[in-house]
PDB file of C-alpha atoms in Angstrom:
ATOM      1  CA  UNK C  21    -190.962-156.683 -61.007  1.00 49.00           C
ATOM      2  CA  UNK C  22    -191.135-153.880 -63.583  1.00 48.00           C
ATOM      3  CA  UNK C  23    -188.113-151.819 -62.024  1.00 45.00           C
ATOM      4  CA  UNK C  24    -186.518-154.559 -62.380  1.00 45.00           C
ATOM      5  CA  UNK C  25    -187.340-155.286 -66.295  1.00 45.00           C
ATOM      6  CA  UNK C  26    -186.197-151.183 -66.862  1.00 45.00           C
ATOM      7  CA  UNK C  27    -183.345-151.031 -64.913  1.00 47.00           C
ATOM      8  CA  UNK C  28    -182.350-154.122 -66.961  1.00 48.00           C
ATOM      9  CA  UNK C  29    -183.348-152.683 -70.003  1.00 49.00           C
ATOM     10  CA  UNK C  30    -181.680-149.165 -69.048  1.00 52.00           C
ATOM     11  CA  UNK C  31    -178.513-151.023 -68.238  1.00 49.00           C
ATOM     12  CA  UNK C  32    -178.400-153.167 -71.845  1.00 51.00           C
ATOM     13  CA  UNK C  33    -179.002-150.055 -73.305  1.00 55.00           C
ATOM     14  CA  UNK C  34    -176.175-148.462 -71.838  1.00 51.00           C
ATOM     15  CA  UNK C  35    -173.778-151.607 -72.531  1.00 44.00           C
ATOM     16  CA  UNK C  36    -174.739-151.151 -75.818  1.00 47.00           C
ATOM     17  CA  UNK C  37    -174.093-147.530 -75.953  1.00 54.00           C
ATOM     18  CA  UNK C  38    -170.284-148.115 -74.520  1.00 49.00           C
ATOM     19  CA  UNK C  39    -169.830-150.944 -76.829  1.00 47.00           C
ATOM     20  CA  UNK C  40    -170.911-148.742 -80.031  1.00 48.00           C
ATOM     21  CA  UNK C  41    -168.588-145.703 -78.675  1.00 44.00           C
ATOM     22  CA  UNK C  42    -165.915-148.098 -78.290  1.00 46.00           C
ATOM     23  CA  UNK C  43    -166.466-149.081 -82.002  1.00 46.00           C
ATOM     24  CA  UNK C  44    -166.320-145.677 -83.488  1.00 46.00           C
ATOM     25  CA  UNK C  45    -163.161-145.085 -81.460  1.00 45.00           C
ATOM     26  CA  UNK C  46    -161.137-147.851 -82.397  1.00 45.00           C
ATOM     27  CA  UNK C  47    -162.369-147.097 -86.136  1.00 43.00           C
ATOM     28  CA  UNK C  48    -161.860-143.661 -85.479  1.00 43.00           C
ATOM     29  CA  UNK C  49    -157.640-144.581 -84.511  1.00 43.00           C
ATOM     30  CA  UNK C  50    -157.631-147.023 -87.236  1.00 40.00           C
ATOM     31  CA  UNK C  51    -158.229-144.472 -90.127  1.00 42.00           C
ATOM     32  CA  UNK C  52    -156.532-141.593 -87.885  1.00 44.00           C
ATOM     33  CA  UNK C  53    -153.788-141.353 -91.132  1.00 46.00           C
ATOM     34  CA  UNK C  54    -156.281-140.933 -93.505  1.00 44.00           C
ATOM     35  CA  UNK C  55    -157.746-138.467 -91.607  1.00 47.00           C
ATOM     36  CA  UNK C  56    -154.322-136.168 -91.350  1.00 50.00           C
ATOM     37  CA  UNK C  57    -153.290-133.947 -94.202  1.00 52.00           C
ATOM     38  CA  UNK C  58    -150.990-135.219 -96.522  1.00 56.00           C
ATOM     39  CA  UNK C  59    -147.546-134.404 -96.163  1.00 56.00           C
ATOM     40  CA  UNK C  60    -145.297-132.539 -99.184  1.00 60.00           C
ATOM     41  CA  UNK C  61    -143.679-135.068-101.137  1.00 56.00           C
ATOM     42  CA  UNK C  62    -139.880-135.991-100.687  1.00 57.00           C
ATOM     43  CA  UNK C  63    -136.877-134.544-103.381  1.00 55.00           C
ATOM     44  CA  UNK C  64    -136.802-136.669-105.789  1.00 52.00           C
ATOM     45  CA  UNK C  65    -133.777-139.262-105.198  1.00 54.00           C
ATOM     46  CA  UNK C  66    -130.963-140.528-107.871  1.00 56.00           C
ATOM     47  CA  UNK C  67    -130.652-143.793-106.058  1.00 57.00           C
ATOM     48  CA  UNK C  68    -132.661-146.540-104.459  1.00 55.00           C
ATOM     49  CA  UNK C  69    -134.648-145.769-101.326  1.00 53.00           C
ATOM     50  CA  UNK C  70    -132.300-146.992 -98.178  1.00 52.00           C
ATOM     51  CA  UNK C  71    -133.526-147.383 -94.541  1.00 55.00           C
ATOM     52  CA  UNK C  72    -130.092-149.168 -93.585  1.00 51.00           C
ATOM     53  CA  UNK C  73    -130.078-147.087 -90.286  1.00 45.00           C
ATOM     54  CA  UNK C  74    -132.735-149.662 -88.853  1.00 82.00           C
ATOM     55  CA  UNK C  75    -130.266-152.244 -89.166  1.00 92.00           C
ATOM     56  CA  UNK C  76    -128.249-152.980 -86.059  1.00 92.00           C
ATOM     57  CA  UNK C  77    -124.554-153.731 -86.223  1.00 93.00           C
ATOM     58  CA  UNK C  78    -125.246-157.841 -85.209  1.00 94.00           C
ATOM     59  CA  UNK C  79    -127.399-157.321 -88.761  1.00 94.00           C
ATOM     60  CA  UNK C  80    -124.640-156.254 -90.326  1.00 94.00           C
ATOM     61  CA  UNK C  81    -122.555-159.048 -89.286  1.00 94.00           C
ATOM     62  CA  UNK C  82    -126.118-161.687 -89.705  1.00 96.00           C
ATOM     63  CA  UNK C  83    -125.239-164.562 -91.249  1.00 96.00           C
ATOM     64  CA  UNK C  84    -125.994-164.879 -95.128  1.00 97.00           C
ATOM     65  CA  UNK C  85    -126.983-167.729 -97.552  1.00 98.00           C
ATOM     66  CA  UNK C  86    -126.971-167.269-101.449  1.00 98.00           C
ATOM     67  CA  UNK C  87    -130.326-166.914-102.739  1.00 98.00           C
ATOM     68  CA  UNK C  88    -132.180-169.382-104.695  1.00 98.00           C
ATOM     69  CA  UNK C  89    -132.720-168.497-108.054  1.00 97.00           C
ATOM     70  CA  UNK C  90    -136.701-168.561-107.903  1.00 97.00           C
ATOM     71  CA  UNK C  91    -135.722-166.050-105.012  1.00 97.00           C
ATOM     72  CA  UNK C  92    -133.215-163.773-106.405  1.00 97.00           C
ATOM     73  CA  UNK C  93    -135.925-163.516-109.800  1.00 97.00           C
ATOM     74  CA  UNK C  94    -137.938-161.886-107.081  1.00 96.00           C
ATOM     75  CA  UNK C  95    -135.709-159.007-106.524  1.00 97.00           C
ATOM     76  CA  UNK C  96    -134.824-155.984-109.102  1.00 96.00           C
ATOM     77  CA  UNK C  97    -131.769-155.099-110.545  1.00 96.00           C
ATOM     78  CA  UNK C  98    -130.934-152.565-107.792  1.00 95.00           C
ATOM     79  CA  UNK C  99    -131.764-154.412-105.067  1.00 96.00           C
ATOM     80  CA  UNK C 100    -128.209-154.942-103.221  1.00 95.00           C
ATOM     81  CA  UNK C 101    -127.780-158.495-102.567  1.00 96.00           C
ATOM     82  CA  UNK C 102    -125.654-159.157 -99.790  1.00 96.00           C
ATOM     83  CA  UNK C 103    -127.965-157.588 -97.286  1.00 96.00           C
ATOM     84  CA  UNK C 104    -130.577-159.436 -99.130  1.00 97.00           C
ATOM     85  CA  UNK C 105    -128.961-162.437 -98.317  1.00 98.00           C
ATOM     86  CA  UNK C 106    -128.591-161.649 -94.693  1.00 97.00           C
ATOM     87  CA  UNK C 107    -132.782-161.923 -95.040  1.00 97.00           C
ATOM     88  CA  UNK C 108    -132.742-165.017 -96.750  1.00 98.00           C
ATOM     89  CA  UNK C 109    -130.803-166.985 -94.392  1.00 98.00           C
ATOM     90  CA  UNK C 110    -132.875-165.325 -91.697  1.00 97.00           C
ATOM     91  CA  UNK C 111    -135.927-166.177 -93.207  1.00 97.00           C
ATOM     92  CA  UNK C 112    -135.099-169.814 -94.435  1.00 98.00           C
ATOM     93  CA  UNK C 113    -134.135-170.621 -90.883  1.00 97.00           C
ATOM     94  CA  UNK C 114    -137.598-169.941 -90.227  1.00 96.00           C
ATOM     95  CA  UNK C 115    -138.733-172.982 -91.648  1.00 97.00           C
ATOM     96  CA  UNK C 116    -138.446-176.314 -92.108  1.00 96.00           C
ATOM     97  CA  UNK C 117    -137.005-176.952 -95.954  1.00 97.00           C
ATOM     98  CA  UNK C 118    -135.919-174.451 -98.717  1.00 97.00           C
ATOM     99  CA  UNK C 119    -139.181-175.002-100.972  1.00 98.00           C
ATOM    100  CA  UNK C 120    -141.318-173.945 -98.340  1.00 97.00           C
ATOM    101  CA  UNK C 121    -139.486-170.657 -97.098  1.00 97.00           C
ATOM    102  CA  UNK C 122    -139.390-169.722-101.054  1.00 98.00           C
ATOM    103  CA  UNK C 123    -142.974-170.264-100.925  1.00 97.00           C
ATOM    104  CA  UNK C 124    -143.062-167.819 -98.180  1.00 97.00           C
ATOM    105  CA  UNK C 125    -140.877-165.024-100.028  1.00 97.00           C
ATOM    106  CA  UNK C 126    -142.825-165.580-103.057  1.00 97.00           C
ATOM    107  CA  UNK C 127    -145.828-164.652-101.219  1.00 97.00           C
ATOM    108  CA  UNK C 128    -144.711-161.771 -99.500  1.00 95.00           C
ATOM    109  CA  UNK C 129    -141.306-160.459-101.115  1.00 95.00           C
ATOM    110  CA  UNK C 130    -141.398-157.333 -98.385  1.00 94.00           C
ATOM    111  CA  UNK C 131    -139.941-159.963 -95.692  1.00 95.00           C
ATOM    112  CA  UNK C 132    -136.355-160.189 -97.692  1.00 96.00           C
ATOM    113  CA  UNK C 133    -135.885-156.452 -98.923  1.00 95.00           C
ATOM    114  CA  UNK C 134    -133.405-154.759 -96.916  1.00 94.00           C
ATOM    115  CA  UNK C 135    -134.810-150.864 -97.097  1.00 91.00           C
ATOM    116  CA  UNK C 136    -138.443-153.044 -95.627  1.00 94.00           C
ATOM    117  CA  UNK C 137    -136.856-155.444 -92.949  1.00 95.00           C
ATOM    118  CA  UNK C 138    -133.608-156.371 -90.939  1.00 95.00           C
ATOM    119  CA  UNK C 139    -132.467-160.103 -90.165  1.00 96.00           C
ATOM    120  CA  UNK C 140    -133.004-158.921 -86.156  1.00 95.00           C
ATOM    121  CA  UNK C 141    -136.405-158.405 -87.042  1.00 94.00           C
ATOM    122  CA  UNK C 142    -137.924-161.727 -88.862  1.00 95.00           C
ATOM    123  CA  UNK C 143    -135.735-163.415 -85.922  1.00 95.00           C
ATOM    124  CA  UNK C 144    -137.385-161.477 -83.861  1.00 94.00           C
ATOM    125  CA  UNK C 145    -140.863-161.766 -84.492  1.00 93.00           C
ATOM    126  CA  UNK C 146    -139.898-166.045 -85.012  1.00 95.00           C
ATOM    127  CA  UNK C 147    -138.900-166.140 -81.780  1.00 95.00           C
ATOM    128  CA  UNK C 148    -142.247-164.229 -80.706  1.00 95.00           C
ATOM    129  CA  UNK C 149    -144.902-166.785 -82.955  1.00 94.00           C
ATOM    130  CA  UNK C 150    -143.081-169.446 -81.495  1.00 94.00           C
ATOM    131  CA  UNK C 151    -143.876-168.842 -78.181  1.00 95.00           C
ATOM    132  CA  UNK C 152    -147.398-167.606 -78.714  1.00 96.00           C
ATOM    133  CA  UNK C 153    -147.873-170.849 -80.634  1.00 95.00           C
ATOM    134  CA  UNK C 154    -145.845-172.876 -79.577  1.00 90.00           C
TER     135      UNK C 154
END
Protein backbone atom coordinates (compact mmCIF):
# COMPACT_ATOMS: atom_id res chain seq x y z
CA UNK A 1 0.00 0.00 0.00
CA UNK A 2 1.15 3.52 0.89
CA UNK A 3 4.67 2.36 2.32
CA UNK A 4 4.99 0.98 -0.54
CA UNK A 5 4.14 4.18 -2.90
CA UNK A 6 6.93 6.26 -0.37
CA UNK A 7 9.47 3.93 -0.17
CA UNK A 8 9.19 3.98 -3.99
CA UNK A 9 9.04 7.48 -4.14
CA UNK A 10 11.98 7.86 -1.44
CA UNK A 11 14.03 5.49 -3.52
CA UNK A 12 13.42 7.53 -7.13
CA UNK A 13 14.25 10.36 -5.27
CA UNK A 14 17.41 9.11 -4.19
CA UNK A 15 18.30 7.62 -7.81
CA UNK A 16 17.79 10.87 -8.87
CA UNK A 17 19.90 12.49 -6.32
CA UNK A 18 23.03 10.01 -7.29
CA UNK A 19 22.37 10.54 -10.87
CA UNK A 20 22.48 14.56 -10.47
CA UNK A 21 25.79 14.20 -8.15
CA UNK A 22 27.19 12.07 -10.71
CA UNK A 23 26.47 14.91 -13.25
CA UNK A 24 28.11 17.70 -11.42
CA UNK A 25 31.11 15.43 -10.94
CA UNK A 26 31.84 14.42 -14.27
CA UNK A 27 31.23 18.26 -15.24
CA UNK A 28 33.09 19.15 -12.38
CA UNK A 29 36.49 16.81 -13.99
CA UNK A 30 35.61 17.99 -17.34
CA UNK A 31 36.29 21.77 -16.67
CA UNK A 32 38.91 20.76 -13.80
CA UNK A 33 41.67 22.90 -16.23
CA UNK A 34 39.71 25.76 -16.33
CA UNK A 35 39.32 25.67 -12.91
CA UNK A 36 43.37 25.62 -12.11
CA UNK A 37 45.38 28.79 -12.22
CA UNK A 38 47.05 29.57 -15.20
CA UNK A 39 50.50 28.74 -15.52
CA UNK A 40 53.48 31.58 -16.40
CA UNK A 41 53.98 31.64 -19.95
CA UNK A 42 57.02 29.84 -21.69
CA UNK A 43 60.48 32.01 -22.98
CA UNK A 44 59.78 33.05 -25.93
CA UNK A 45 61.41 30.57 -28.65
CA UNK A 46 63.57 31.52 -31.99
CA UNK A 47 62.39 28.39 -33.69
CA UNK A 48 59.33 26.30 -34.33
CA UNK A 49 57.69 24.51 -31.41
CA UNK A 50 59.15 20.67 -31.49
CA UNK A 51 57.68 17.72 -29.47
CA UNK A 52 60.00 15.19 -31.50
CA UNK A 53 60.71 13.35 -28.14
CA UNK A 54 57.15 11.64 -28.52
CA UNK A 55 58.32 10.07 -31.52
CA UNK A 56 59.68 6.57 -31.13
CA UNK A 57 62.73 5.40 -33.03
CA UNK A 58 60.33 2.82 -35.48
CA UNK A 59 58.77 6.64 -36.23
CA UNK A 60 61.80 7.74 -37.13
CA UNK A 61 62.47 5.02 -39.46
CA UNK A 62 58.15 5.09 -40.57
CA UNK A 63 57.82 4.85 -43.92
CA UNK A 64 57.21 8.19 -45.96
CA UNK A 65 55.24 9.19 -49.14
CA UNK A 66 55.64 12.70 -50.84
CA UNK A 67 52.82 14.84 -50.13
CA UNK A 68 50.20 15.84 -52.48
CA UNK A 69 50.26 19.24 -53.38
CA UNK A 70 46.61 20.12 -52.03
CA UNK A 71 48.40 18.57 -48.86
CA UNK A 72 51.70 20.15 -48.65
CA UNK A 73 49.53 23.85 -49.34
CA UNK A 74 48.25 22.82 -45.96
CA UNK A 75 51.45 23.10 -44.16
CA UNK A 76 53.65 26.44 -43.44
CA UNK A 77 56.86 27.28 -44.53
CA UNK A 78 58.54 25.89 -41.37
CA UNK A 79 56.88 22.95 -41.10
CA UNK A 80 59.78 20.21 -41.72
CA UNK A 81 58.65 17.90 -44.30
CA UNK A 82 60.15 14.69 -44.06
CA UNK A 83 58.59 13.89 -40.74
CA UNK A 84 55.54 15.29 -42.30
CA UNK A 85 55.70 12.79 -44.75
CA UNK A 86 56.18 9.98 -42.35
CA UNK A 87 52.29 11.25 -41.35
CA UNK A 88 51.12 11.26 -44.69
CA UNK A 89 51.93 7.85 -45.63
CA UNK A 90 50.61 6.87 -42.22
CA UNK A 91 47.56 8.56 -42.67
CA UNK A 92 46.85 7.70 -46.44
CA UNK A 93 47.20 4.07 -45.51
CA UNK A 94 44.31 4.73 -43.49
CA UNK A 95 42.08 4.83 -46.24
CA UNK A 96 40.97 3.61 -49.18
CA UNK A 97 42.21 6.20 -52.19
CA UNK A 98 44.38 9.41 -52.05
CA UNK A 99 41.31 11.92 -52.59
CA UNK A 100 39.68 10.74 -49.66
CA UNK A 101 42.66 10.72 -47.04
CA UNK A 102 43.34 14.48 -48.43
CA UNK A 103 39.86 15.06 -47.60
CA UNK A 104 40.66 13.88 -44.21
CA UNK A 105 43.91 16.16 -43.72
CA UNK A 106 42.06 18.99 -45.11
CA UNK A 107 39.64 18.64 -42.42
CA UNK A 108 41.77 18.22 -39.63
CA UNK A 109 45.49 19.30 -40.58
CA UNK A 110 46.57 18.45 -36.67
CA UNK A 111 46.65 14.58 -37.79
CA UNK A 112 49.91 15.23 -40.21
CA UNK A 113 51.97 17.87 -38.09
CA UNK A 114 54.82 16.30 -36.53
CA UNK A 115 55.19 18.62 -33.11
CA UNK A 116 50.91 17.32 -32.84
CA UNK A 117 51.20 13.53 -33.83
CA UNK A 118 53.66 10.54 -34.57
CA UNK A 119 53.09 7.87 -37.46
CA UNK A 120 52.89 5.16 -34.25
CA UNK A 121 50.07 7.03 -33.18
CA UNK A 122 47.39 7.44 -36.23
CA UNK A 123 48.52 3.60 -36.73
CA UNK A 124 47.73 3.18 -33.58
CA UNK A 125 44.49 4.49 -32.99
CA UNK A 126 43.60 2.70 -36.93
CA UNK A 127 44.29 -0.34 -35.63
CA UNK A 128 42.01 0.50 -32.46
CA UNK A 129 38.64 1.92 -34.76
CA UNK A 130 39.10 -1.02 -36.68
CA UNK A 131 38.47 -3.34 -34.19
CA UNK A 132 35.82 -1.40 -32.34
CA UNK A 133 34.13 -1.14 -35.73
CA UNK A 134 35.06 -3.50 -37.43
Amino acid sequence: GPLLGVARSDSHKGTTRLTMLLLVFVSAQSFQPLLRPPSPLPAARLSPPSCMARWTTQDMRAKRARLPPEVDGLLSADTPRESTEALWAALRACYANEASAVAAATRNTGTILPYLNSPSNIYGCYDVLVGMLG
